[in-house]
Amino acid sequence: MIEKVGIIGLGKLGSPLAACLASKGFDVLACDIDPNKVKALNDGLAPISETGLQELITENRSRLRATDSIEQVVRFADMTFVVTATPSLPDGRFSLEYILPVCEEIGRVLGRPLGKAAFHPVVITSTVMPGDTWGPIRETLERRSHRKCGESFGLAYNPEFIALGSVIRDFLNPDFVLLG
């Protein structure tokens, strides 16, 4: 049963995702390399500007906190969402420059005893190209953890179909859900 969720990245999508999941009753520990975003969330303030975010954080503050430690998030969570930046490259692809180091660290942590259920789902929410999740992202997690995907950890891609300014509304009331 998933009760505790980890979010890595407190940007335009990560902060609203963390607040929305907390509003649904999950205990959420979020992580970011920006100490200002970590401090803001721990102080009960929205780390970014997004319609309805401050209200959602205020209403769910008891289930929502932040850290700068990926290890702390993975050890805390029953499932970890990766919501890092994936800037566009000149050839139209999305860069993995931020997501792969995060996966390196997640893999390192997954390679050690976690002191909880052995299977840990990792969900990529960042925008990546077809093939990147099962390619370099999975390969990085497996190489660093010395474990096989599907046996001791899971890997899924969960893109969000949202628009800035209505992320929370779109997340809580999606126009459609894509499966498959």
Short mmCIF file of N, CA and C in Angstrom, two decimals:
data_model
loop_
_atom_site.label_atom_id
_atom_site.label_comp_id
_atom_site.label_asym_id
_atom_site.label_seq_id
_atom_site.Cartn_x
_atom_site.Cartn_y
_atom_site.Cartn_z
N MET A 1 0.84 -1.18 0.00
CA MET A 1 0.00 0.00 0.00
C MET A 1 0.88 1.24 0.00
N ILE A 2 0.53 2.18 -0.83
CA ILE A 2 1.32 3.42 -0.92
C ILE A 2 0.66 4.47 -0.04
N GLU A 3 1.41 4.92 0.95
CA GLU A 3 0.94 5.95 1.87
C GLU A 3 1.85 7.17 1.86
N LYS A 4 3.14 6.93 1.54
CA LYS A 4 4.14 8.00 1.56
C LYS A 4 4.74 8.15 0.17
N VAL A 5 4.74 9.38 -0.32
CA VAL A 5 5.20 9.66 -1.67
C VAL A 5 6.36 10.63 -1.63
N GLY A 6 7.35 10.36 -2.47
CA GLY A 6 8.48 11.25 -2.63
C GLY A 6 8.39 11.97 -3.97
N ILE A 7 8.75 13.25 -3.96
CA ILE A 7 8.76 14.06 -5.18
C ILE A 7 10.15 14.67 -5.28
N ILE A 8 10.82 14.46 -6.39
CA ILE A 8 12.14 15.06 -6.60
C ILE A 8 11.99 16.13 -7.66
N GLY A 9 12.09 17.37 -7.22
CA GLY A 9 11.92 18.54 -8.08
C GLY A 9 10.73 19.35 -7.63
N LEU A 10 10.97 20.58 -7.21
CA LEU A 10 9.90 21.46 -6.72
C LEU A 10 9.66 22.64 -7.66
N GLY A 11 9.74 22.37 -8.95
CA GLY A 11 9.52 23.42 -9.94
C GLY A 11 8.06 23.59 -10.28
N LYS A 12 7.81 23.99 -11.53
CA LYS A 12 6.46 24.33 -12.01
C LYS A 12 5.47 23.18 -11.92
N LEU A 13 5.95 21.96 -12.02
CA LEU A 13 5.06 20.80 -11.91
C LEU A 13 5.24 20.08 -10.57
N GLY A 14 6.46 19.98 -10.08
CA GLY A 14 6.72 19.24 -8.85
C GLY A 14 6.03 19.80 -7.62
N SER A 15 6.05 21.11 -7.46
CA SER A 15 5.39 21.72 -6.30
C SER A 15 3.89 21.48 -6.31
N PRO A 16 3.19 21.74 -7.44
CA PRO A 16 1.76 21.43 -7.45
C PRO A 16 1.47 19.93 -7.28
N LEU A 17 2.29 19.06 -7.86
CA LEU A 17 2.10 17.62 -7.70
C LEU A 17 2.20 17.23 -6.23
N ALA A 18 3.21 17.76 -5.54
CA ALA A 18 3.38 17.46 -4.12
C ALA A 18 2.15 17.91 -3.32
N ALA A 19 1.67 19.12 -3.58
CA ALA A 19 0.52 19.65 -2.85
C ALA A 19 -0.75 18.86 -3.18
N CYS A 20 -0.94 18.50 -4.44
CA CYS A 20 -2.13 17.73 -4.83
C CYS A 20 -2.13 16.35 -4.18
N LEU A 21 -0.98 15.69 -4.17
CA LEU A 21 -0.92 14.36 -3.55
C LEU A 21 -1.16 14.46 -2.04
N ALA A 22 -0.63 15.51 -1.41
CA ALA A 22 -0.91 15.72 0.02
C ALA A 22 -2.40 15.95 0.24
N SER A 23 -3.04 16.66 -0.68
CA SER A 23 -4.48 16.93 -0.54
C SER A 23 -5.31 15.65 -0.68
N LYS A 24 -4.74 14.63 -1.28
CA LYS A 24 -5.42 13.34 -1.42
C LYS A 24 -5.09 12.39 -0.27
N GLY A 25 -4.37 12.89 0.75
CA GLY A 25 -4.13 12.12 1.96
C GLY A 25 -2.77 11.44 2.05
N PHE A 26 -1.93 11.62 1.05
CA PHE A 26 -0.59 11.02 1.09
C PHE A 26 0.34 11.90 1.92
N ASP A 27 1.26 11.27 2.67
CA ASP A 27 2.35 12.00 3.30
C ASP A 27 3.40 12.20 2.23
N VAL A 28 3.82 13.45 2.02
CA VAL A 28 4.72 13.78 0.92
C VAL A 28 5.99 14.41 1.45
N LEU A 29 7.12 13.87 0.98
CA LEU A 29 8.42 14.48 1.22
C LEU A 29 8.98 14.84 -0.15
N ALA A 30 9.22 16.12 -0.35
CA ALA A 30 9.72 16.61 -1.63
C ALA A 30 11.17 17.03 -1.48
N CYS A 31 11.87 17.06 -2.61
CA CYS A 31 13.29 17.36 -2.60
C CYS A 31 13.61 18.35 -3.72
N ASP A 32 14.52 19.26 -3.45
CA ASP A 32 15.02 20.16 -4.49
C ASP A 32 16.42 20.60 -4.12
N ILE A 33 17.21 20.95 -5.15
CA ILE A 33 18.56 21.43 -4.90
C ILE A 33 18.56 22.91 -4.54
N ASP A 34 17.45 23.59 -4.76
CA ASP A 34 17.33 25.01 -4.44
C ASP A 34 16.90 25.16 -2.98
N PRO A 35 17.81 25.63 -2.11
CA PRO A 35 17.46 25.74 -0.69
C PRO A 35 16.29 26.69 -0.43
N ASN A 36 16.07 27.66 -1.32
CA ASN A 36 14.94 28.58 -1.13
C ASN A 36 13.61 27.87 -1.30
N LYS A 37 13.53 26.93 -2.25
CA LYS A 37 12.29 26.18 -2.45
C LYS A 37 12.04 25.24 -1.28
N VAL A 38 13.09 24.59 -0.79
CA VAL A 38 12.96 23.70 0.37
C VAL A 38 12.48 24.48 1.58
N LYS A 39 13.12 25.61 1.84
CA LYS A 39 12.74 26.44 2.99
C LYS A 39 11.30 26.94 2.85
N ALA A 40 10.95 27.41 1.66
CA ALA A 40 9.59 27.92 1.46
C ALA A 40 8.56 26.85 1.79
N LEU A 41 8.72 25.65 1.24
CA LEU A 41 7.74 24.60 1.49
C LEU A 41 7.68 24.23 2.97
N ASN A 42 8.84 24.14 3.61
CA ASN A 42 8.87 23.82 5.04
C ASN A 42 8.28 24.93 5.90
N ASP A 43 8.28 26.15 5.38
CA ASP A 43 7.66 27.28 6.08
C ASP A 43 6.17 27.42 5.73
N GLY A 44 5.66 26.49 4.91
CA GLY A 44 4.26 26.54 4.53
C GLY A 44 3.97 27.52 3.41
N LEU A 45 5.00 27.88 2.64
CA LEU A 45 4.83 28.84 1.55
C LEU A 45 5.03 28.16 0.20
N ALA A 46 4.34 28.63 -0.81
CA ALA A 46 4.47 28.08 -2.16
C ALA A 46 5.85 28.43 -2.72
N PRO A 47 6.62 27.42 -3.17
CA PRO A 47 7.95 27.68 -3.72
C PRO A 47 7.92 28.34 -5.10
N ILE A 48 6.77 28.24 -5.78
CA ILE A 48 6.61 28.82 -7.11
C ILE A 48 5.22 29.48 -7.16
N SER A 49 5.00 30.26 -8.21
CA SER A 49 3.71 30.89 -8.38
C SER A 49 2.83 30.00 -9.26
N GLU A 50 1.71 29.57 -8.72
CA GLU A 50 0.76 28.74 -9.46
C GLU A 50 -0.61 28.91 -8.81
N THR A 51 -1.63 29.09 -9.61
CA THR A 51 -2.99 29.30 -9.13
C THR A 51 -3.41 28.19 -8.16
N GLY A 52 -3.79 28.60 -6.95
CA GLY A 52 -4.30 27.67 -5.95
C GLY A 52 -3.25 26.93 -5.15
N LEU A 53 -1.98 27.10 -5.49
CA LEU A 53 -0.93 26.34 -4.80
C LEU A 53 -0.80 26.72 -3.33
N GLN A 54 -0.78 28.02 -3.03
CA GLN A 54 -0.62 28.44 -1.64
C GLN A 54 -1.75 27.90 -0.77
N GLU A 55 -2.95 27.95 -1.28
CA GLU A 55 -4.10 27.46 -0.51
C GLU A 55 -3.98 25.96 -0.24
N LEU A 56 -3.56 25.21 -1.25
CA LEU A 56 -3.43 23.76 -1.10
C LEU A 56 -2.32 23.41 -0.11
N ILE A 57 -1.23 24.15 -0.15
CA ILE A 57 -0.14 23.93 0.80
C ILE A 57 -0.61 24.25 2.22
N THR A 58 -1.29 25.35 2.37
CA THR A 58 -1.79 25.75 3.70
C THR A 58 -2.74 24.69 4.26
N GLU A 59 -3.66 24.19 3.44
CA GLU A 59 -4.64 23.20 3.88
C GLU A 59 -4.02 21.84 4.22
N ASN A 60 -2.86 21.53 3.64
CA ASN A 60 -2.28 20.19 3.79
C ASN A 60 -0.87 20.21 4.36
N ARG A 61 -0.56 21.26 5.08
CA ARG A 61 0.80 21.45 5.59
C ARG A 61 1.28 20.29 6.46
N SER A 62 0.38 19.64 7.18
CA SER A 62 0.78 18.55 8.08
C SER A 62 1.28 17.32 7.32
N ARG A 63 0.95 17.22 6.03
CA ARG A 63 1.37 16.07 5.24
C ARG A 63 2.44 16.42 4.20
N LEU A 64 3.04 17.58 4.32
CA LEU A 64 3.90 18.08 3.27
C LEU A 64 5.15 18.72 3.85
N ARG A 65 6.33 18.18 3.46
CA ARG A 65 7.59 18.79 3.89
C ARG A 65 8.64 18.58 2.82
N ALA A 66 9.79 19.24 2.99
CA ALA A 66 10.82 19.21 1.94
C ALA A 66 12.21 19.03 2.54
N THR A 67 13.12 18.57 1.69
CA THR A 67 14.51 18.32 2.05
C THR A 67 15.37 18.57 0.82
N ASP A 68 16.68 18.57 1.03
CA ASP A 68 17.60 18.66 -0.12
C ASP A 68 18.25 17.30 -0.38
N SER A 69 17.77 16.26 0.28
CA SER A 69 18.38 14.94 0.20
C SER A 69 17.53 13.94 -0.58
N ILE A 70 18.02 13.52 -1.73
CA ILE A 70 17.34 12.48 -2.50
C ILE A 70 17.30 11.19 -1.69
N GLU A 71 18.38 10.88 -1.01
CA GLU A 71 18.40 9.67 -0.20
C GLU A 71 17.29 9.68 0.84
N GLN A 72 17.10 10.80 1.52
CA GLN A 72 16.06 10.89 2.52
C GLN A 72 14.68 10.66 1.89
N VAL A 73 14.46 11.19 0.70
CA VAL A 73 13.17 11.01 0.02
C VAL A 73 12.94 9.55 -0.32
N VAL A 74 13.92 8.89 -0.92
CA VAL A 74 13.74 7.50 -1.34
C VAL A 74 13.55 6.59 -0.12
N ARG A 75 14.28 6.83 0.94
CA ARG A 75 14.12 6.02 2.14
C ARG A 75 12.76 6.25 2.80
N PHE A 76 12.22 7.45 2.71
CA PHE A 76 10.92 7.80 3.30
C PHE A 76 9.76 7.21 2.49
N ALA A 77 9.86 7.31 1.18
CA ALA A 77 8.70 7.10 0.31
C ALA A 77 8.45 5.64 -0.04
N ASP A 78 7.17 5.36 -0.30
CA ASP A 78 6.77 4.07 -0.86
C ASP A 78 6.86 4.12 -2.38
N MET A 79 6.91 5.32 -2.95
CA MET A 79 6.99 5.54 -4.38
C MET A 79 7.64 6.92 -4.59
N THR A 80 8.50 7.02 -5.60
CA THR A 80 9.19 8.28 -5.87
C THR A 80 8.87 8.79 -7.27
N PHE A 81 8.43 10.04 -7.34
CA PHE A 81 8.20 10.73 -8.61
C PHE A 81 9.40 11.61 -8.92
N VAL A 82 9.88 11.55 -10.16
CA VAL A 82 11.00 12.40 -10.60
C VAL A 82 10.42 13.47 -11.52
N VAL A 83 10.56 14.73 -11.09
CA VAL A 83 9.96 15.85 -11.80
C VAL A 83 11.03 16.93 -12.00
N THR A 84 12.11 16.56 -12.66
CA THR A 84 13.20 17.50 -12.90
C THR A 84 13.01 18.20 -14.24
N ALA A 85 13.77 19.25 -14.44
CA ALA A 85 13.74 19.96 -15.72
C ALA A 85 14.32 19.08 -16.82
N THR A 86 13.74 19.15 -17.99
CA THR A 86 14.27 18.47 -19.18
C THR A 86 14.20 19.48 -20.34
N PRO A 87 15.16 20.42 -20.36
CA PRO A 87 15.11 21.47 -21.38
C PRO A 87 15.24 20.91 -22.80
N SER A 88 14.65 21.63 -23.74
CA SER A 88 14.71 21.24 -25.14
C SER A 88 16.11 21.47 -25.70
N LEU A 89 16.56 20.53 -26.52
CA LEU A 89 17.84 20.64 -27.21
C LEU A 89 17.61 21.20 -28.62
N PRO A 90 18.66 21.70 -29.27
CA PRO A 90 18.50 22.26 -30.62
C PRO A 90 17.87 21.28 -31.62
N ASP A 91 18.09 19.97 -31.43
CA ASP A 91 17.53 18.98 -32.37
C ASP A 91 16.09 18.60 -32.04
N GLY A 92 15.50 19.24 -31.02
CA GLY A 92 14.11 18.96 -30.66
C GLY A 92 13.94 17.91 -29.57
N ARG A 93 15.01 17.21 -29.21
CA ARG A 93 14.92 16.22 -28.14
C ARG A 93 14.91 16.95 -26.79
N PHE A 94 14.65 16.21 -25.73
CA PHE A 94 14.70 16.77 -24.38
C PHE A 94 15.98 16.30 -23.70
N SER A 95 16.65 17.22 -23.04
CA SER A 95 17.91 16.91 -22.37
C SER A 95 17.67 16.07 -21.12
N LEU A 96 18.57 15.12 -20.90
CA LEU A 96 18.53 14.29 -19.69
C LEU A 96 19.60 14.74 -18.69
N GLU A 97 20.17 15.93 -18.89
CA GLU A 97 21.27 16.40 -18.06
C GLU A 97 20.92 16.53 -16.58
N TYR A 98 19.67 16.76 -16.26
CA TYR A 98 19.26 16.88 -14.85
C TYR A 98 18.66 15.58 -14.32
N ILE A 99 17.98 14.87 -15.16
CA ILE A 99 17.28 13.67 -14.70
C ILE A 99 18.23 12.50 -14.45
N LEU A 100 19.26 12.35 -15.28
CA LEU A 100 20.17 11.20 -15.09
C LEU A 100 20.96 11.28 -13.78
N PRO A 101 21.48 12.44 -13.36
CA PRO A 101 22.13 12.48 -12.05
C PRO A 101 21.17 12.15 -10.90
N VAL A 102 19.91 12.54 -11.03
CA VAL A 102 18.92 12.19 -10.01
C VAL A 102 18.73 10.67 -9.99
N CYS A 103 18.66 10.06 -11.17
CA CYS A 103 18.50 8.61 -11.25
C CYS A 103 19.75 7.88 -10.73
N GLU A 104 20.92 8.48 -10.92
CA GLU A 104 22.15 7.92 -10.35
C GLU A 104 22.00 7.82 -8.83
N GLU A 105 21.53 8.90 -8.21
CA GLU A 105 21.39 8.92 -6.76
C GLU A 105 20.28 7.99 -6.29
N ILE A 106 19.16 7.97 -7.00
CA ILE A 106 18.08 7.04 -6.64
C ILE A 106 18.59 5.61 -6.71
N GLY A 107 19.30 5.28 -7.78
CA GLY A 107 19.86 3.94 -7.93
C GLY A 107 20.82 3.59 -6.81
N ARG A 108 21.65 4.55 -6.42
CA ARG A 108 22.59 4.31 -5.32
C ARG A 108 21.84 3.95 -4.05
N VAL A 109 20.77 4.69 -3.76
CA VAL A 109 19.99 4.43 -2.55
C VAL A 109 19.26 3.09 -2.66
N LEU A 110 18.70 2.80 -3.84
CA LEU A 110 17.99 1.52 -4.02
C LEU A 110 18.93 0.32 -3.91
N GLY A 111 20.21 0.53 -4.11
CA GLY A 111 21.18 -0.55 -4.00
C GLY A 111 21.51 -0.95 -2.58
N ARG A 112 21.01 -0.19 -1.62
CA ARG A 112 21.24 -0.48 -0.20
C ARG A 112 19.93 -0.95 0.44
N PRO A 113 20.00 -1.65 1.54
CA PRO A 113 18.76 -2.02 2.24
C PRO A 113 18.00 -0.76 2.66
N LEU A 114 16.71 -0.73 2.35
CA LEU A 114 15.91 0.45 2.66
C LEU A 114 15.20 0.34 4.00
N GLY A 115 15.12 -0.84 4.56
CA GLY A 115 14.44 -1.00 5.84
C GLY A 115 12.92 -0.92 5.70
N LYS A 116 12.41 -1.22 4.54
CA LYS A 116 10.97 -1.21 4.28
C LYS A 116 10.71 -2.19 3.16
N ALA A 117 9.53 -2.15 2.58
CA ALA A 117 9.20 -3.05 1.47
C ALA A 117 10.30 -2.98 0.41
N ALA A 118 10.68 -4.13 -0.09
CA ALA A 118 11.81 -4.21 -1.01
C ALA A 118 11.52 -3.57 -2.37
N PHE A 119 10.28 -3.61 -2.84
CA PHE A 119 9.96 -3.10 -4.17
C PHE A 119 9.64 -1.62 -4.10
N HIS A 120 10.32 -0.82 -4.92
CA HIS A 120 10.14 0.63 -4.88
C HIS A 120 9.85 1.16 -6.28
N PRO A 121 8.64 1.64 -6.56
CA PRO A 121 8.35 2.23 -7.87
C PRO A 121 8.98 3.62 -8.03
N VAL A 122 9.58 3.83 -9.19
CA VAL A 122 10.12 5.14 -9.57
C VAL A 122 9.29 5.60 -10.77
N VAL A 123 8.71 6.78 -10.66
CA VAL A 123 7.82 7.29 -11.70
C VAL A 123 8.45 8.55 -12.31
N ILE A 124 8.70 8.49 -13.61
CA ILE A 124 9.25 9.64 -14.33
C ILE A 124 8.07 10.49 -14.80
N THR A 125 8.01 11.72 -14.32
CA THR A 125 6.96 12.65 -14.72
C THR A 125 7.54 13.73 -15.63
N SER A 126 8.84 13.93 -15.57
CA SER A 126 9.51 14.88 -16.46
C SER A 126 9.26 14.48 -17.91
N THR A 127 9.22 15.47 -18.79
CA THR A 127 9.02 15.20 -20.21
C THR A 127 10.31 14.62 -20.80
N VAL A 128 10.21 13.40 -21.30
CA VAL A 128 11.35 12.75 -21.95
C VAL A 128 10.90 12.17 -23.29
N MET A 129 11.85 11.87 -24.12
CA MET A 129 11.56 11.33 -25.45
C MET A 129 11.16 9.85 -25.34
N PRO A 130 10.38 9.37 -26.32
CA PRO A 130 10.08 7.93 -26.35
C PRO A 130 11.38 7.13 -26.34
N GLY A 131 11.44 6.13 -25.51
CA GLY A 131 12.63 5.29 -25.41
C GLY A 131 13.58 5.69 -24.30
N ASP A 132 13.50 6.94 -23.82
CA ASP A 132 14.43 7.40 -22.78
C ASP A 132 14.16 6.74 -21.42
N THR A 133 12.88 6.51 -21.10
CA THR A 133 12.57 5.90 -19.81
C THR A 133 13.12 4.48 -19.75
N TRP A 134 12.81 3.68 -20.75
CA TRP A 134 13.28 2.30 -20.74
C TRP A 134 14.72 2.18 -21.20
N GLY A 135 15.28 3.25 -21.77
CA GLY A 135 16.67 3.26 -22.23
C GLY A 135 17.61 3.80 -21.16
N PRO A 136 18.13 5.03 -21.33
CA PRO A 136 19.14 5.54 -20.40
C PRO A 136 18.68 5.69 -18.96
N ILE A 137 17.41 5.98 -18.73
CA ILE A 137 16.94 6.14 -17.35
C ILE A 137 16.94 4.78 -16.64
N ARG A 138 16.34 3.76 -17.24
CA ARG A 138 16.35 2.42 -16.64
C ARG A 138 17.78 1.91 -16.48
N GLU A 139 18.59 2.10 -17.53
CA GLU A 139 19.98 1.62 -17.48
C GLU A 139 20.74 2.27 -16.34
N THR A 140 20.52 3.55 -16.11
CA THR A 140 21.19 4.26 -15.01
C THR A 140 20.74 3.71 -13.66
N LEU A 141 19.44 3.52 -13.49
CA LEU A 141 18.93 2.98 -12.23
C LEU A 141 19.48 1.59 -11.97
N GLU A 142 19.50 0.74 -13.00
CA GLU A 142 20.00 -0.62 -12.82
C GLU A 142 21.50 -0.63 -12.54
N ARG A 143 22.26 0.16 -13.28
CA ARG A 143 23.71 0.18 -13.10
C ARG A 143 24.09 0.63 -11.70
N ARG A 144 23.44 1.70 -11.21
CA ARG A 144 23.79 2.24 -9.89
C ARG A 144 23.26 1.39 -8.74
N SER A 145 22.12 0.74 -8.93
CA SER A 145 21.53 -0.05 -7.85
C SER A 145 22.07 -1.48 -7.84
N HIS A 146 22.64 -1.91 -8.97
CA HIS A 146 23.05 -3.31 -9.13
C HIS A 146 21.85 -4.24 -8.98
N ARG A 147 20.68 -3.72 -9.41
CA ARG A 147 19.44 -4.48 -9.33
C ARG A 147 18.73 -4.40 -10.69
N LYS A 148 17.78 -5.31 -10.89
CA LYS A 148 17.06 -5.36 -12.15
C LYS A 148 15.68 -4.72 -12.01
N CYS A 149 15.36 -3.86 -12.95
CA CYS A 149 14.03 -3.23 -12.98
C CYS A 149 12.97 -4.31 -13.12
N GLY A 150 11.93 -4.19 -12.32
CA GLY A 150 10.85 -5.17 -12.33
C GLY A 150 10.98 -6.19 -11.22
N GLU A 151 12.16 -6.28 -10.63
CA GLU A 151 12.37 -7.23 -9.53
C GLU A 151 12.39 -6.53 -8.18
N SER A 152 13.28 -5.53 -8.02
CA SER A 152 13.35 -4.84 -6.73
C SER A 152 12.91 -3.38 -6.83
N PHE A 153 12.76 -2.89 -8.06
CA PHE A 153 12.19 -1.56 -8.24
C PHE A 153 11.40 -1.55 -9.53
N GLY A 154 10.42 -0.65 -9.56
CA GLY A 154 9.61 -0.50 -10.75
C GLY A 154 9.94 0.81 -11.44
N LEU A 155 9.56 0.93 -12.69
CA LEU A 155 9.81 2.14 -13.45
C LEU A 155 8.61 2.42 -14.34
N ALA A 156 8.08 3.62 -14.24
CA ALA A 156 6.93 4.01 -15.05
C ALA A 156 7.13 5.43 -15.55
N TYR A 157 6.45 5.73 -16.66
CA TYR A 157 6.43 7.09 -17.19
C TYR A 157 5.01 7.61 -17.06
N ASN A 158 4.85 8.74 -16.38
CA ASN A 158 3.55 9.33 -16.12
C ASN A 158 3.57 10.81 -16.52
N PRO A 159 3.42 11.09 -17.83
CA PRO A 159 3.41 12.50 -18.24
C PRO A 159 2.15 13.19 -17.74
N GLU A 160 2.27 14.45 -17.46
CA GLU A 160 1.12 15.24 -17.03
C GLU A 160 0.69 16.13 -18.19
N PHE A 161 -0.58 16.11 -18.49
CA PHE A 161 -1.13 16.96 -19.54
C PHE A 161 -1.79 18.16 -18.86
N ILE A 162 -0.97 19.17 -18.61
CA ILE A 162 -1.42 20.32 -17.84
C ILE A 162 -0.96 21.60 -18.54
N ALA A 163 -1.49 22.72 -18.08
CA ALA A 163 -1.06 24.03 -18.57
C ALA A 163 -0.66 24.87 -17.37
N LEU A 164 0.44 25.59 -17.51
CA LEU A 164 0.86 26.46 -16.41
C LEU A 164 -0.25 27.46 -16.12
N GLY A 165 -0.48 27.69 -14.84
CA GLY A 165 -1.57 28.55 -14.42
C GLY A 165 -2.81 27.77 -14.04
N SER A 166 -2.89 26.52 -14.52
CA SER A 166 -4.02 25.67 -14.14
C SER A 166 -3.55 24.25 -13.81
N VAL A 167 -2.31 24.12 -13.34
CA VAL A 167 -1.73 22.81 -13.05
C VAL A 167 -2.57 22.06 -12.02
N ILE A 168 -2.94 22.73 -10.95
CA ILE A 168 -3.69 22.06 -9.88
C ILE A 168 -5.07 21.65 -10.38
N ARG A 169 -5.77 22.55 -11.04
CA ARG A 169 -7.10 22.21 -11.59
C ARG A 169 -6.98 21.05 -12.57
N ASP A 170 -5.98 21.12 -13.46
CA ASP A 170 -5.80 20.06 -14.47
C ASP A 170 -5.45 18.73 -13.84
N PHE A 171 -4.64 18.75 -12.78
CA PHE A 171 -4.25 17.51 -12.11
C PHE A 171 -5.44 16.88 -11.38
N LEU A 172 -6.18 17.70 -10.67
CA LEU A 172 -7.30 17.18 -9.87
C LEU A 172 -8.54 16.89 -10.71
N ASN A 173 -8.65 17.52 -11.88
CA ASN A 173 -9.81 17.35 -12.76
C ASN A 173 -9.34 17.21 -14.20
N PRO A 174 -8.67 16.12 -14.55
CA PRO A 174 -8.12 16.00 -15.89
C PRO A 174 -9.20 15.91 -16.96
N ASP A 175 -8.89 16.51 -18.12
CA ASP A 175 -9.81 16.41 -19.26
C ASP A 175 -9.86 14.99 -19.79
N PHE A 176 -8.72 14.28 -19.69
CA PHE A 176 -8.66 12.89 -20.11
C PHE A 176 -7.51 12.21 -19.39
N VAL A 177 -7.55 10.90 -19.36
CA VAL A 177 -6.48 10.10 -18.77
C VAL A 177 -6.03 9.13 -19.85
N LEU A 178 -4.74 9.11 -20.11
CA LEU A 178 -4.17 8.26 -21.13
C LEU A 178 -3.56 7.03 -20.47
N LEU A 179 -4.00 5.85 -20.87
CA LEU A 179 -3.47 4.59 -20.35
C LEU A 179 -2.83 3.81 -21.50
N GLY A 180 -1.70 3.18 -21.20
CA GLY A 180 -1.09 2.33 -22.23
C GLY A 180 0.22 2.83 -22.73
#
